[in-house]
mmCIF file of C-alpha atoms and ligand atoms in Angstrom:
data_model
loop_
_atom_site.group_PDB
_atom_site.id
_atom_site.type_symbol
_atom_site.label_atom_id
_atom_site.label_comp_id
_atom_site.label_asym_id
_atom_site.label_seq_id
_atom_site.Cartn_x
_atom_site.Cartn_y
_atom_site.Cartn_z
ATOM 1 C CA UNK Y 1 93.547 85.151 110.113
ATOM 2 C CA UNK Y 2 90.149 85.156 112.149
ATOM 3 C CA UNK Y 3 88.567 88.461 113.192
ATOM 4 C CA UNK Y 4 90.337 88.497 116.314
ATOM 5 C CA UNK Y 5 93.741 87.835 115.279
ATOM 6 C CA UNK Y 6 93.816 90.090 112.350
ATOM 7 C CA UNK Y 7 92.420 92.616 115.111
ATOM 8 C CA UNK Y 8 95.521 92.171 117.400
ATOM 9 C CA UNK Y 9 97.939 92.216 114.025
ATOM 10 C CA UNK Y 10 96.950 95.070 112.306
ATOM 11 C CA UNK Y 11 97.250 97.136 115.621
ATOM 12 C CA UNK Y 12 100.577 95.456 116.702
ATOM 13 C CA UNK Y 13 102.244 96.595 113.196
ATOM 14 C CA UNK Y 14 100.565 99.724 113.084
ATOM 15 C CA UNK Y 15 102.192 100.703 116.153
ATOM 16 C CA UNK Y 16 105.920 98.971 115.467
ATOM 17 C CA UNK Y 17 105.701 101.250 112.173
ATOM 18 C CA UNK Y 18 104.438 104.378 114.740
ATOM 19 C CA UNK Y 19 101.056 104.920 113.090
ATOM 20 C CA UNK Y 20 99.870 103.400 116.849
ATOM 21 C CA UNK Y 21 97.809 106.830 117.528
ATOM 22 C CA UNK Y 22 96.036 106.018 114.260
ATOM 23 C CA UNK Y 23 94.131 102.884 114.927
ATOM 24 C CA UNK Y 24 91.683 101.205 117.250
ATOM 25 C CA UNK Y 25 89.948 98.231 117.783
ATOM 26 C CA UNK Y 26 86.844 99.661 115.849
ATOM 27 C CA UNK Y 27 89.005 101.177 113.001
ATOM 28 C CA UNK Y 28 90.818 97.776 112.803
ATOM 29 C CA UNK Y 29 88.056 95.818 112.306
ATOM 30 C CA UNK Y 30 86.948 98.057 108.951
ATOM 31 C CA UNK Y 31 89.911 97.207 107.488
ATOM 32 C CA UNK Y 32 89.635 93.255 108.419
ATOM 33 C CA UNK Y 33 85.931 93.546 106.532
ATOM 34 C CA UNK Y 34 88.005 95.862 103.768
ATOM 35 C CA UNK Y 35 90.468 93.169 103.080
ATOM 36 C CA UNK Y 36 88.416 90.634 102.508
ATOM 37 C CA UNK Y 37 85.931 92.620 100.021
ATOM 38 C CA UNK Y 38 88.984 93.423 98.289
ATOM 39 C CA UNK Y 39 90.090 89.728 98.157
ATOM 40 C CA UNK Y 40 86.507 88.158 97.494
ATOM 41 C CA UNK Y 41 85.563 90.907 94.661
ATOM 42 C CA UNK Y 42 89.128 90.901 93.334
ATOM 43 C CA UNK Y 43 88.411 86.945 92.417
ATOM 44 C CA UNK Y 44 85.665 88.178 90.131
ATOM 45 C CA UNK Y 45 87.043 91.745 89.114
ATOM 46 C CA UNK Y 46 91.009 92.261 88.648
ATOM 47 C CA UNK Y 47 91.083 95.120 91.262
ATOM 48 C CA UNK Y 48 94.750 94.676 92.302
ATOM 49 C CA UNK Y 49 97.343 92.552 92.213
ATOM 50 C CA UNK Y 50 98.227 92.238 95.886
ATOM 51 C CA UNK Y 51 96.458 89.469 97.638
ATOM 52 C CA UNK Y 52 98.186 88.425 100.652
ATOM 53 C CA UNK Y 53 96.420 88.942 103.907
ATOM 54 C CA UNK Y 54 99.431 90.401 105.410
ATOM 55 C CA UNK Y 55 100.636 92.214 101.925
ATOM 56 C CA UNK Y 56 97.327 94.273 101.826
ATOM 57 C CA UNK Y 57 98.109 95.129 105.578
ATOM 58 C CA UNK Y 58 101.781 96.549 104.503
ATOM 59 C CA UNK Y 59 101.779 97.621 101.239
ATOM 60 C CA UNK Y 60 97.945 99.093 101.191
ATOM 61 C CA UNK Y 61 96.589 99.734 104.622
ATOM 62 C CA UNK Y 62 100.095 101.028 106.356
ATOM 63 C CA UNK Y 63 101.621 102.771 103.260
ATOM 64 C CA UNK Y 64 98.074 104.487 103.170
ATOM 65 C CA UNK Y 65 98.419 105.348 106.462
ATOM 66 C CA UNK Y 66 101.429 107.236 106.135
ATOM 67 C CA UNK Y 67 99.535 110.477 104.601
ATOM 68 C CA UNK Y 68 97.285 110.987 107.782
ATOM 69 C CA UNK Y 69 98.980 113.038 109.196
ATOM 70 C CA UNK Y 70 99.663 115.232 106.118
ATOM 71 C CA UNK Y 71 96.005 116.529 106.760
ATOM 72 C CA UNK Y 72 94.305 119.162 109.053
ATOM 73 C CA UNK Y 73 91.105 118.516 110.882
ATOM 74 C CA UNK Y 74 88.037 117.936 108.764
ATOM 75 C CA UNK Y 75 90.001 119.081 105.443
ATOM 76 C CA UNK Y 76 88.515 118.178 101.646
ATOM 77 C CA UNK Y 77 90.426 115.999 100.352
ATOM 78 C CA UNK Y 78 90.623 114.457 96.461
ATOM 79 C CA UNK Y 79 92.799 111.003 95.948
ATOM 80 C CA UNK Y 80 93.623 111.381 92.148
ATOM 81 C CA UNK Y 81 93.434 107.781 90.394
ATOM 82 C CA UNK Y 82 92.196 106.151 93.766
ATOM 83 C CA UNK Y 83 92.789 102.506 91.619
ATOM 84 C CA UNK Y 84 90.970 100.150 94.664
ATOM 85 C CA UNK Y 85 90.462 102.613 96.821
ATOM 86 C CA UNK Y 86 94.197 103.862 98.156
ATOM 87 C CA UNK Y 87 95.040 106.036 99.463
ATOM 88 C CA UNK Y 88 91.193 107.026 99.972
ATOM 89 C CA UNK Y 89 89.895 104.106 101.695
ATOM 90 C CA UNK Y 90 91.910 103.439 104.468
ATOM 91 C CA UNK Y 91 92.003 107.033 104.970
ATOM 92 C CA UNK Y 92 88.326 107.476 105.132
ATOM 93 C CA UNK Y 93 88.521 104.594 107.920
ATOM 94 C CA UNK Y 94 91.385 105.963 109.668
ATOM 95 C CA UNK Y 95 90.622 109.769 109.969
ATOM 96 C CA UNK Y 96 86.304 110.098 109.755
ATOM 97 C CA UNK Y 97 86.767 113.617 109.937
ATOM 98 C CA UNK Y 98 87.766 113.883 106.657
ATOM 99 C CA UNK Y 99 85.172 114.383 103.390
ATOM 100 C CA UNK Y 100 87.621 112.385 100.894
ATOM 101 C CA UNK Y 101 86.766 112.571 97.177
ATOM 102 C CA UNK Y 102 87.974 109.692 95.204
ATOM 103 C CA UNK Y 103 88.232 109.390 91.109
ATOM 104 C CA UNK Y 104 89.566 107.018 88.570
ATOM 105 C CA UNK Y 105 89.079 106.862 84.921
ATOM 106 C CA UNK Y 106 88.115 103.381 85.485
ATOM 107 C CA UNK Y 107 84.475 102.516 85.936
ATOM 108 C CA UNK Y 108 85.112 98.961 88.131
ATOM 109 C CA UNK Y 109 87.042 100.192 90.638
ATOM 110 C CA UNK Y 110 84.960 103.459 91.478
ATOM 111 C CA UNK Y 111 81.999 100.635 91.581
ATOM 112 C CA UNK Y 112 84.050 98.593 94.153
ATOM 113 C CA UNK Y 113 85.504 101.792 96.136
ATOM 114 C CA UNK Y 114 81.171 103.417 96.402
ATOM 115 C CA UNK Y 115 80.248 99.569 97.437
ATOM 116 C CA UNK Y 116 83.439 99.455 99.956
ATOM 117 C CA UNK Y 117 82.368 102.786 101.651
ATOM 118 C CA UNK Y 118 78.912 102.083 102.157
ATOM 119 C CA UNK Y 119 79.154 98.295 103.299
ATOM 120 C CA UNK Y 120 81.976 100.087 105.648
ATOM 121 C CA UNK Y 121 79.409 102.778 106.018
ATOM 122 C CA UNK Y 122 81.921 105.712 105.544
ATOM 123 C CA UNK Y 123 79.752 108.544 104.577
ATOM 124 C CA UNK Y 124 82.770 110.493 104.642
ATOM 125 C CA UNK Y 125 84.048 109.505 101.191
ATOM 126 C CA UNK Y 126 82.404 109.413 97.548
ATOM 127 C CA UNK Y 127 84.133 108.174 94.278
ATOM 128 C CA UNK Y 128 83.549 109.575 90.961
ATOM 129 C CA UNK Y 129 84.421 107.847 87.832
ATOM 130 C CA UNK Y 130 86.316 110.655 85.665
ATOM 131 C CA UNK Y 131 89.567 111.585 84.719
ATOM 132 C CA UNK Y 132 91.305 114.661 86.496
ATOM 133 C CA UNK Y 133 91.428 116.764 83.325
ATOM 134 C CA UNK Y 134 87.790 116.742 83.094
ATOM 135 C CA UNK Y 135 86.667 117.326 87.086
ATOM 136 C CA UNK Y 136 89.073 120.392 87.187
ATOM 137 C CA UNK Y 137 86.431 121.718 84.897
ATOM 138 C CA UNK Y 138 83.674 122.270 87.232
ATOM 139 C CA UNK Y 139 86.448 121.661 90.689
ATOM 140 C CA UNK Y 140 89.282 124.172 90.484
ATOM 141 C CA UNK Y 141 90.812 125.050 93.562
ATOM 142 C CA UNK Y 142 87.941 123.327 95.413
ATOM 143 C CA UNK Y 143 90.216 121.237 97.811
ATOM 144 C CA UNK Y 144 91.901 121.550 100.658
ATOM 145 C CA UNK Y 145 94.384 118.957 99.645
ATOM 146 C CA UNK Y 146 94.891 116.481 96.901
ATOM 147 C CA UNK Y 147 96.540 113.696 96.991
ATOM 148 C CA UNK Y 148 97.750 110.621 95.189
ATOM 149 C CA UNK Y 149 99.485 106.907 94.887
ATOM 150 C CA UNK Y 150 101.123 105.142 91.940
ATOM 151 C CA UNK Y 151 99.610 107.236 89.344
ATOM 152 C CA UNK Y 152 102.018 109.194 87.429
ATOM 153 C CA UNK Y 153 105.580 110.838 87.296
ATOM 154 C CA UNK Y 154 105.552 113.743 89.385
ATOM 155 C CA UNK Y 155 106.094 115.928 86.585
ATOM 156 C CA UNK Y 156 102.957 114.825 85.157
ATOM 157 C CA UNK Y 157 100.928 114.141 88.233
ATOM 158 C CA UNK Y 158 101.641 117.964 89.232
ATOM 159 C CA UNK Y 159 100.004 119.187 86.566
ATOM 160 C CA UNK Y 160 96.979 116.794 86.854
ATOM 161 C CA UNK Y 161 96.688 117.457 90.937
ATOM 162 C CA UNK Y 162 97.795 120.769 92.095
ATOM 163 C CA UNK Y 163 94.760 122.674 89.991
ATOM 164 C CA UNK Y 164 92.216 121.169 92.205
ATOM 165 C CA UNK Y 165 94.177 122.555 95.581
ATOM 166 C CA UNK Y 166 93.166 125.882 97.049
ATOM 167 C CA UNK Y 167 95.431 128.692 97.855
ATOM 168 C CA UNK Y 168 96.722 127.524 101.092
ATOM 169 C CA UNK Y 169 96.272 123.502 100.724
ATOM 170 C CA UNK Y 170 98.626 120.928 100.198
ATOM 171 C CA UNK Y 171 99.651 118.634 97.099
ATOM 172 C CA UNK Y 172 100.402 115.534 98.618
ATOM 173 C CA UNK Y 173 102.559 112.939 96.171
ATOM 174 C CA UNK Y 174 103.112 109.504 97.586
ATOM 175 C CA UNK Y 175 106.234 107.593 96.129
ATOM 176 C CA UNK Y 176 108.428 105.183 96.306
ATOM 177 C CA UNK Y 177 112.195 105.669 97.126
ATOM 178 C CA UNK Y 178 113.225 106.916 94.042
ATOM 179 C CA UNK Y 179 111.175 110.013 94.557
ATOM 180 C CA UNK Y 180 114.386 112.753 94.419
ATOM 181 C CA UNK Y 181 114.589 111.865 90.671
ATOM 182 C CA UNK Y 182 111.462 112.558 90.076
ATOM 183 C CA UNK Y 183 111.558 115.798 92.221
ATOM 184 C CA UNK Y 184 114.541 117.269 90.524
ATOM 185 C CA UNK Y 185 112.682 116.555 87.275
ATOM 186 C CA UNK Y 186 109.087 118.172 88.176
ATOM 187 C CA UNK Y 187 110.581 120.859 90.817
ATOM 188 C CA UNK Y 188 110.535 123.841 87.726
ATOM 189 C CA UNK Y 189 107.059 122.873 86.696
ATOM 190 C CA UNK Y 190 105.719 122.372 90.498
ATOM 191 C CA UNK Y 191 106.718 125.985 90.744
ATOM 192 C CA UNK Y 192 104.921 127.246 87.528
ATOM 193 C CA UNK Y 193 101.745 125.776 88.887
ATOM 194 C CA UNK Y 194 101.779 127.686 92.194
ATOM 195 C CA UNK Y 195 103.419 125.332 94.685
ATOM 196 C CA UNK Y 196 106.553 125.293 96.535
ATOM 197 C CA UNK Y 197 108.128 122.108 98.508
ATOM 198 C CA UNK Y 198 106.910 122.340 102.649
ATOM 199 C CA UNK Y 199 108.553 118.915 103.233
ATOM 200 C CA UNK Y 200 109.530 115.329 101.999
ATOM 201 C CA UNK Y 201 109.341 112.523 104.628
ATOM 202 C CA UNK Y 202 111.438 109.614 104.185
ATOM 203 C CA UNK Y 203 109.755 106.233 105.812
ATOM 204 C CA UNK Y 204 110.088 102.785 105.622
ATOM 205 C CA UNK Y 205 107.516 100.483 106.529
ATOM 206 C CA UNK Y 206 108.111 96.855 107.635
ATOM 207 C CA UNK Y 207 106.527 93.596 108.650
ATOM 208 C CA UNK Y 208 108.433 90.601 109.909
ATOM 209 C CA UNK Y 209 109.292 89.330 106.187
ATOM 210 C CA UNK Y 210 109.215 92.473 104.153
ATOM 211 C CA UNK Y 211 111.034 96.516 104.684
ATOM 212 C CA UNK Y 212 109.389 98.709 101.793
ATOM 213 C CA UNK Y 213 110.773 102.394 101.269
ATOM 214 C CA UNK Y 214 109.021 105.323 101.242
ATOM 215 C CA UNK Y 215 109.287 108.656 100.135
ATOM 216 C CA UNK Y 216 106.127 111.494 100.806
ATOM 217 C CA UNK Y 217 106.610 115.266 99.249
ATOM 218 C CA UNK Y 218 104.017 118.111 100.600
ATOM 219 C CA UNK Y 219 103.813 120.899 98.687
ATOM 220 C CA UNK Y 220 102.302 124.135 99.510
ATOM 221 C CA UNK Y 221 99.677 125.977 97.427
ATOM 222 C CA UNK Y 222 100.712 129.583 97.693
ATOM 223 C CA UNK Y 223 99.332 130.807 94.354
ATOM 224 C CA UNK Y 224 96.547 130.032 91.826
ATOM 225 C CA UNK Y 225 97.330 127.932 89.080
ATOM 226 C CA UNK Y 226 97.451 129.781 85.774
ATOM 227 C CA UNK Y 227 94.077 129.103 83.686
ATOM 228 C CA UNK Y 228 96.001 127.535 81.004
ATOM 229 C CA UNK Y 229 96.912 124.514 83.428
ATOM 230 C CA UNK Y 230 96.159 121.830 83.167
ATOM 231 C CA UNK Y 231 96.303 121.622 79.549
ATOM 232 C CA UNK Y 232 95.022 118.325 77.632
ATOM 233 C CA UNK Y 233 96.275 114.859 78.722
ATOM 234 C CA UNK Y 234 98.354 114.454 75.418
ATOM 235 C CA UNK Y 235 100.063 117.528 76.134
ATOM 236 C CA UNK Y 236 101.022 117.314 79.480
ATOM 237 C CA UNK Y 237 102.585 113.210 78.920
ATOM 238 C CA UNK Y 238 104.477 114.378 75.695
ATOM 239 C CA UNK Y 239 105.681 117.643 76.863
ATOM 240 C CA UNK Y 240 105.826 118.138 80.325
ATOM 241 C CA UNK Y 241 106.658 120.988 82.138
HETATM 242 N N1 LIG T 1 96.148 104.823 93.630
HETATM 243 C C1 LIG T 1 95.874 103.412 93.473
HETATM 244 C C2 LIG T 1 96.905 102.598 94.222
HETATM 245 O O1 LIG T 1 97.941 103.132 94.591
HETATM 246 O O2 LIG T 1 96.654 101.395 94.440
HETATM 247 C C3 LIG T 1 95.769 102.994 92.011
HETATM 248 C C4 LIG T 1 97.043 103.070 91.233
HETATM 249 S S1 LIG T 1 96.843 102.498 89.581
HETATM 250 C C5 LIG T 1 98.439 101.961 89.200
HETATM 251 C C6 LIG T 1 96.642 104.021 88.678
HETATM 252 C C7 LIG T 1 95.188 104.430 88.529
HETATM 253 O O3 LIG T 1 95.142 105.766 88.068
HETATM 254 C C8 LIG T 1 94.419 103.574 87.528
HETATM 255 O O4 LIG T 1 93.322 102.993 88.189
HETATM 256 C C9 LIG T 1 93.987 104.563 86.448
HETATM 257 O O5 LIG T 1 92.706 104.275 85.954
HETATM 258 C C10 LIG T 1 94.027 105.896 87.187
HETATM 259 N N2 LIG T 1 94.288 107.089 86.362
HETATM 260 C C11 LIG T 1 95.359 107.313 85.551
HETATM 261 N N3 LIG T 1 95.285 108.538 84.989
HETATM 262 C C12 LIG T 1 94.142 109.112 85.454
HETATM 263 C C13 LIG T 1 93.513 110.390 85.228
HETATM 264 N N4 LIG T 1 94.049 111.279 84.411
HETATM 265 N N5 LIG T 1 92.361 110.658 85.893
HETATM 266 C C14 LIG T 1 91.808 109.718 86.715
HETATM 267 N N6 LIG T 1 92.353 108.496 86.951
HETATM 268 C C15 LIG T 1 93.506 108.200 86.324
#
């Protein structure tokens, strides 16, 4: 699609899938310039395997979307395992009030998300390359909310996320719609580590080929994390809690 038409699109299916209040013509166009970085770097660097103009707009831009809401006005926020850049990027373009930390383990795709943000010029967000277990180190209970997409089980993902959120903040687990599974599995745990469940929205998002399911959980900080979480990556794979 040309600038303009991708312009029109993006905002067309943004509203059909009530995000609408979200996006603008300016906003729009950052993710047009966003999708094809992705594309034209992901030729060189394997960044992610969805390609499609109109796929990126579903199942990266709009299912990125959908935690915008979860967040209050100029909150800190950390996306845990950002991969490409999502949640975090479209976030950073849809809601510039937000100071959005993003890490990954993975060297190449913190290079692509820093070079996405300031060709975008989002001085809002920063990526780190490190792995959770080691930021908590120096960034315990430093956010406001943490969030994350496609990373983990929430049983392991819980213990990896919820020691970076303040007393207060929010623990924000994207998944897909086999989330209650999951939940059931990690609720004990979730507990353990000072959060309780505020709400689970159940979405679906759809274009005029594809419906995709969606299921978000928000869960409350409303006690520290004991010091002995998290414990070391081994650990908290083979024996979760
Ligand atoms: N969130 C992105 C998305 O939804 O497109 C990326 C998902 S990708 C499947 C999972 C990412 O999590 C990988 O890039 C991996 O390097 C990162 N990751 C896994 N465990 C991590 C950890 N403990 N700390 C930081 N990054 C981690």
């Amino acid at each position: 699609m040309d600038r303009n038409s991708y312009i029109i699109y993006i905002i067309d299916l943004f509203e059909k899938n009530n995000l609408g209040h979200l996006i603008d013509a300016d906003k729009a166009e950052k993710l047009y310039d966003l999708s094809n970085l992705l594309v034209e770097t992901n030729k060189m660097t394997n960044l992610t395997a969805i390609t499609d103009e109109k796929d990126i707009i579903l199942k990266h831009f709009l299912d990125s979307a959908t935690v915008c809401d979860s967040f209050l006005y100029e909150w800190s926020i950390l996306d845990v395992g950002c991969g490409a850049g999502f949640p975090s990027l479209p976030l950073a373009i849809l809601r510039p009030d937000l100071k959005i930390t993003s890490i990954d383990s993975t060297g190449k795709k913190i290079t692509f998300v820093n070079r996405a943000a300031e060709l975008l010029g989002l001085s809002n967000l920063k990526a780190i390359c490190t792995r959770a277990e080691d930021l908590v180190k120096s960034d315990r209970e430093k956010f406001d909310a943490c969030t994350s997409r496609a990373v983990a089980r929430l049983n392991v993902l819980a213990e990896l996320c919820i020691p970076f959120v303040k007393v207060g903040g929010l623990f924000v687990a994207m998944k897909s719609d086999k989330g209650l599974e999951e939940y059931n599995e990690a609720e004990k745990g979730i507990i353990t580590l000072g959060c309780n469940l505020r709400n689970k929205n159940e979405l679906t998002l759809a274009d005029e080929t594809t419906v995709i399911a969606r299921e978000i959980y928000c869960f409350e900080k409303v006690a520290h994390t004991p010091m002995q979480y998290p414990r070391n990556y081994s650990q908290i794979v083979k024996k979760p809690l």
